[in-house]
CSV table of N, CA and C in Angstrom, one decimal:
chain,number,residue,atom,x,y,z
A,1,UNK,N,79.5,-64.3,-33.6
A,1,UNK,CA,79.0,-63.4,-34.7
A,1,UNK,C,80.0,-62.3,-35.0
A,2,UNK,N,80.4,-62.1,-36.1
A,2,UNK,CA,81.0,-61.0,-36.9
A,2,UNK,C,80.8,-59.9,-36.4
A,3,UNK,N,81.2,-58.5,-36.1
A,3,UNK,CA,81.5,-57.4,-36.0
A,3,UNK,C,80.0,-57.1,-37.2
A,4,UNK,N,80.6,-56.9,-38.4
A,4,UNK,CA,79.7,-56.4,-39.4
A,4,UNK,C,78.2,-56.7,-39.4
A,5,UNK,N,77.7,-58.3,-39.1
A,5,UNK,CA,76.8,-59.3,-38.7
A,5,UNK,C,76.1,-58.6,-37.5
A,6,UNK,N,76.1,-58.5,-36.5
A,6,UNK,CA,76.0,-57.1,-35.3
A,6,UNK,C,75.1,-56.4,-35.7
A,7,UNK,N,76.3,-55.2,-36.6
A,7,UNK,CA,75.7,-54.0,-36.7
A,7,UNK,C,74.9,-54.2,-37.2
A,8,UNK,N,74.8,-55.2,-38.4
A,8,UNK,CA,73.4,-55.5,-39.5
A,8,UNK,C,72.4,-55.8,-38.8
A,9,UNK,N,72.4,-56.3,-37.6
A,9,UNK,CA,71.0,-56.4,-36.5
A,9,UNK,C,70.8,-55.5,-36.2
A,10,UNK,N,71.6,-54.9,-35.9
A,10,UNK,CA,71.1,-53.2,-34.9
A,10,UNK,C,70.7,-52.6,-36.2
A,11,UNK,N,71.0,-52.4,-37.4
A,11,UNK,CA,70.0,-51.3,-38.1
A,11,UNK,C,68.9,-52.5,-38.7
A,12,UNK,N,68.8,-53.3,-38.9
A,12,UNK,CA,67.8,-54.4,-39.3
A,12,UNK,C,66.6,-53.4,-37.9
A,13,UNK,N,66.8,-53.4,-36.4
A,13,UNK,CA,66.4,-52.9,-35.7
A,13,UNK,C,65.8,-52.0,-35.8
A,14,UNK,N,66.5,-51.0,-36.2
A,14,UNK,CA,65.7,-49.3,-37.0
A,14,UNK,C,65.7,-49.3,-38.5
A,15,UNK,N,65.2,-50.5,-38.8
A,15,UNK,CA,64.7,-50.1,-40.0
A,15,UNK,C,63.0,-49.9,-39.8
A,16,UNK,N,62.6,-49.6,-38.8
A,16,UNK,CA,61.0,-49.3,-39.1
A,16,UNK,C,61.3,-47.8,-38.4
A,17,UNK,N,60.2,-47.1,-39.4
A,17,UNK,CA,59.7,-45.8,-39.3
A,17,UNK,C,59.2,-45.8,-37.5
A,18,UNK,N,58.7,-46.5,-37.0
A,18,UNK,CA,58.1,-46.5,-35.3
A,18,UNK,C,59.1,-46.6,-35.1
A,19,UNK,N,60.3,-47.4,-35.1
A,19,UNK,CA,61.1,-47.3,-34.0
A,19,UNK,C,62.0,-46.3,-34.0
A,20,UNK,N,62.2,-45.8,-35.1
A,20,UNK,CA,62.9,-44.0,-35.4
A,20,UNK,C,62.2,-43.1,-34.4
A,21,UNK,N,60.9,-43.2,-34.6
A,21,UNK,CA,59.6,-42.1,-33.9
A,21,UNK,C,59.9,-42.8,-32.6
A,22,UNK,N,59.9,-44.0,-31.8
A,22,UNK,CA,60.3,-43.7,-30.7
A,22,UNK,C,61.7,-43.6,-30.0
A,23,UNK,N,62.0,-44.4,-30.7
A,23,UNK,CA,63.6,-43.4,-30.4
A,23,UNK,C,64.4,-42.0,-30.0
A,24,UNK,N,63.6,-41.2,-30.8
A,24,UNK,CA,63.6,-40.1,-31.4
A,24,UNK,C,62.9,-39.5,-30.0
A,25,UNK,N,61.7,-39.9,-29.7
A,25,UNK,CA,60.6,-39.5,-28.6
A,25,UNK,C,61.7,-39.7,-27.3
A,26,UNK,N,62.3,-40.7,-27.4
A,26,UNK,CA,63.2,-40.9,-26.3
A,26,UNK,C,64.1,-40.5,-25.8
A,27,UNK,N,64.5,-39.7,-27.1
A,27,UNK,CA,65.8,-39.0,-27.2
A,27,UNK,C,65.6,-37.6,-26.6
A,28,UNK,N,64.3,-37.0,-27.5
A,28,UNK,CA,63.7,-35.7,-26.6
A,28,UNK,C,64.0,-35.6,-25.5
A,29,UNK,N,62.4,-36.3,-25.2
A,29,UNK,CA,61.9,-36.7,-23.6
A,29,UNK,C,62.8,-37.1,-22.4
A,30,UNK,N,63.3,-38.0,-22.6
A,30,UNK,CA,64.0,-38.9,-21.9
A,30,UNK,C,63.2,-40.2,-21.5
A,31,UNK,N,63.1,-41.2,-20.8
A,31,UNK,CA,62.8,-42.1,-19.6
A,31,UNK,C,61.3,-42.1,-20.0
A,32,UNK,N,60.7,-42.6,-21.0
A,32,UNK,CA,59.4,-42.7,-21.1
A,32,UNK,C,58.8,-44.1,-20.5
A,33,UNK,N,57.5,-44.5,-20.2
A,33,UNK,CA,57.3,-45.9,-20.2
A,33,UNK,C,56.2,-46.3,-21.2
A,34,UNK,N,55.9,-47.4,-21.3
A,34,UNK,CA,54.6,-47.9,-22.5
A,34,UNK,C,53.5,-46.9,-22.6
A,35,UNK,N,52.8,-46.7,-21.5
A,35,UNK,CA,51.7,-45.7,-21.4
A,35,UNK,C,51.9,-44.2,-22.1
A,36,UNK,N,53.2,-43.7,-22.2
A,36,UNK,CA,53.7,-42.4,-22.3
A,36,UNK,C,53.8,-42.3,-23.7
A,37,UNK,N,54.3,-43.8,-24.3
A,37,UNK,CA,55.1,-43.5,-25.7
A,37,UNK,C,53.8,-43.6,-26.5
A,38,UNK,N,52.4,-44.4,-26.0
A,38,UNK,CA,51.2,-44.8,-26.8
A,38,UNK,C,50.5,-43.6,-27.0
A,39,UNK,N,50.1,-42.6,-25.6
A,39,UNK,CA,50.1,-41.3,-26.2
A,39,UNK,C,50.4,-40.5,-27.4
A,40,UNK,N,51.9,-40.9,-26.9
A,40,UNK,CA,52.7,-39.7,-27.6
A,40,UNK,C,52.3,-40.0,-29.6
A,41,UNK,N,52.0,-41.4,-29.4
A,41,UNK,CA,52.2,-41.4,-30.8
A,41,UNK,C,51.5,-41.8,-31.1
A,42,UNK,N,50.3,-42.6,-30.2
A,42,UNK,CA,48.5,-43.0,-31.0
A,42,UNK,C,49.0,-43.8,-31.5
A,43,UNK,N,49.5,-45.6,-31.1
A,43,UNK,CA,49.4,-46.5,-31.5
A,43,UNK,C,48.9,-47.4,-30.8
A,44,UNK,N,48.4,-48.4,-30.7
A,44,UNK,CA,48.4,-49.4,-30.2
A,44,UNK,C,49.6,-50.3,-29.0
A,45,UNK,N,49.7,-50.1,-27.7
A,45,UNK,CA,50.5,-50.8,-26.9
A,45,UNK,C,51.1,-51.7,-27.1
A,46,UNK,N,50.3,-52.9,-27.7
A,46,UNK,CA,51.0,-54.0,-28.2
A,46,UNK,C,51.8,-53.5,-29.2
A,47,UNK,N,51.5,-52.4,-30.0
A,47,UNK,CA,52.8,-52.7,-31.1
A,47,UNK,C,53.9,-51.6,-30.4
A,48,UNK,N,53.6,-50.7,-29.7
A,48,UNK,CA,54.5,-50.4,-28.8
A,48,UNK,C,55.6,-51.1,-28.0
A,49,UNK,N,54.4,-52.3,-27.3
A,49,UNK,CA,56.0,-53.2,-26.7
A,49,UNK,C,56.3,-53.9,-27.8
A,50,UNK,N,56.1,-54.1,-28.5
A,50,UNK,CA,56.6,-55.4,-29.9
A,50,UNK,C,57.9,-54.2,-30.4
A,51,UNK,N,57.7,-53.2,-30.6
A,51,UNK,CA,58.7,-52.3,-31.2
A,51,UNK,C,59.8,-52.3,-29.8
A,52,UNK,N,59.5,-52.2,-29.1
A,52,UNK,CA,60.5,-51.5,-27.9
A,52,UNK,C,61.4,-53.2,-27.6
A,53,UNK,N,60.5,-54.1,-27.4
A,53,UNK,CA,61.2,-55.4,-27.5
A,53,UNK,C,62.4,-55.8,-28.2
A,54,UNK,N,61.8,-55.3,-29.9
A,54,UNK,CA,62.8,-55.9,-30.7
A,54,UNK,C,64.1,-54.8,-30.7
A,55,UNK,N,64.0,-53.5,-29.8
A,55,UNK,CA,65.2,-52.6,-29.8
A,55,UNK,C,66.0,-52.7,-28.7
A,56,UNK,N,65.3,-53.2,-27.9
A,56,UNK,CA,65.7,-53.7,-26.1
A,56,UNK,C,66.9,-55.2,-26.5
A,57,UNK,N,66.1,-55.8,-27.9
A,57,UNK,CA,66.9,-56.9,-28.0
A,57,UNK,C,68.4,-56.6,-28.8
A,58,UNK,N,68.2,-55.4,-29.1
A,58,UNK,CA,69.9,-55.3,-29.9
A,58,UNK,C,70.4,-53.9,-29.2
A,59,UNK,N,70.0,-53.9,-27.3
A,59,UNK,CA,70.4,-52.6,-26.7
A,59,UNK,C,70.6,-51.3,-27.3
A,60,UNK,N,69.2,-51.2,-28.3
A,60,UNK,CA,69.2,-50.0,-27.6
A,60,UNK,C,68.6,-49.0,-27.4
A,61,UNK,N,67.8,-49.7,-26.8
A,61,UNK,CA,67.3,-48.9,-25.5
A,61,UNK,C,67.4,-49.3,-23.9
């Protein structure tokens, strides 16, 4: 895969408003785990790990 191809996954990655917000939460905080970030932001777990998954899959987190 292309250099350009790449990056286009990694922001295809943060193109949702959640994963900015945890990101962002992560960046604060530091070292959160699933329990911490569903608090923080009053969503549902499952879409918690569904979001954290698809960022874990283009490192980075």
């Amino acid at each position: 895969m292309l250099n350009y191809e790449k990056d286009a996954e990694v922001f295809k990655a943060l193109a949702h408003p959640v994963r900015i917000e945890i990101l962002k939460e992560l960046i604060i905080r530091g070292a959160c785990n699933v329990t911490q970030i569903v608090g923080i932001l009053g969503i549902p777990q499952s879409t918690v790990s569904q979001h954290l998954a698809k960022m874990k899959s283009q490192n980075l987190i």
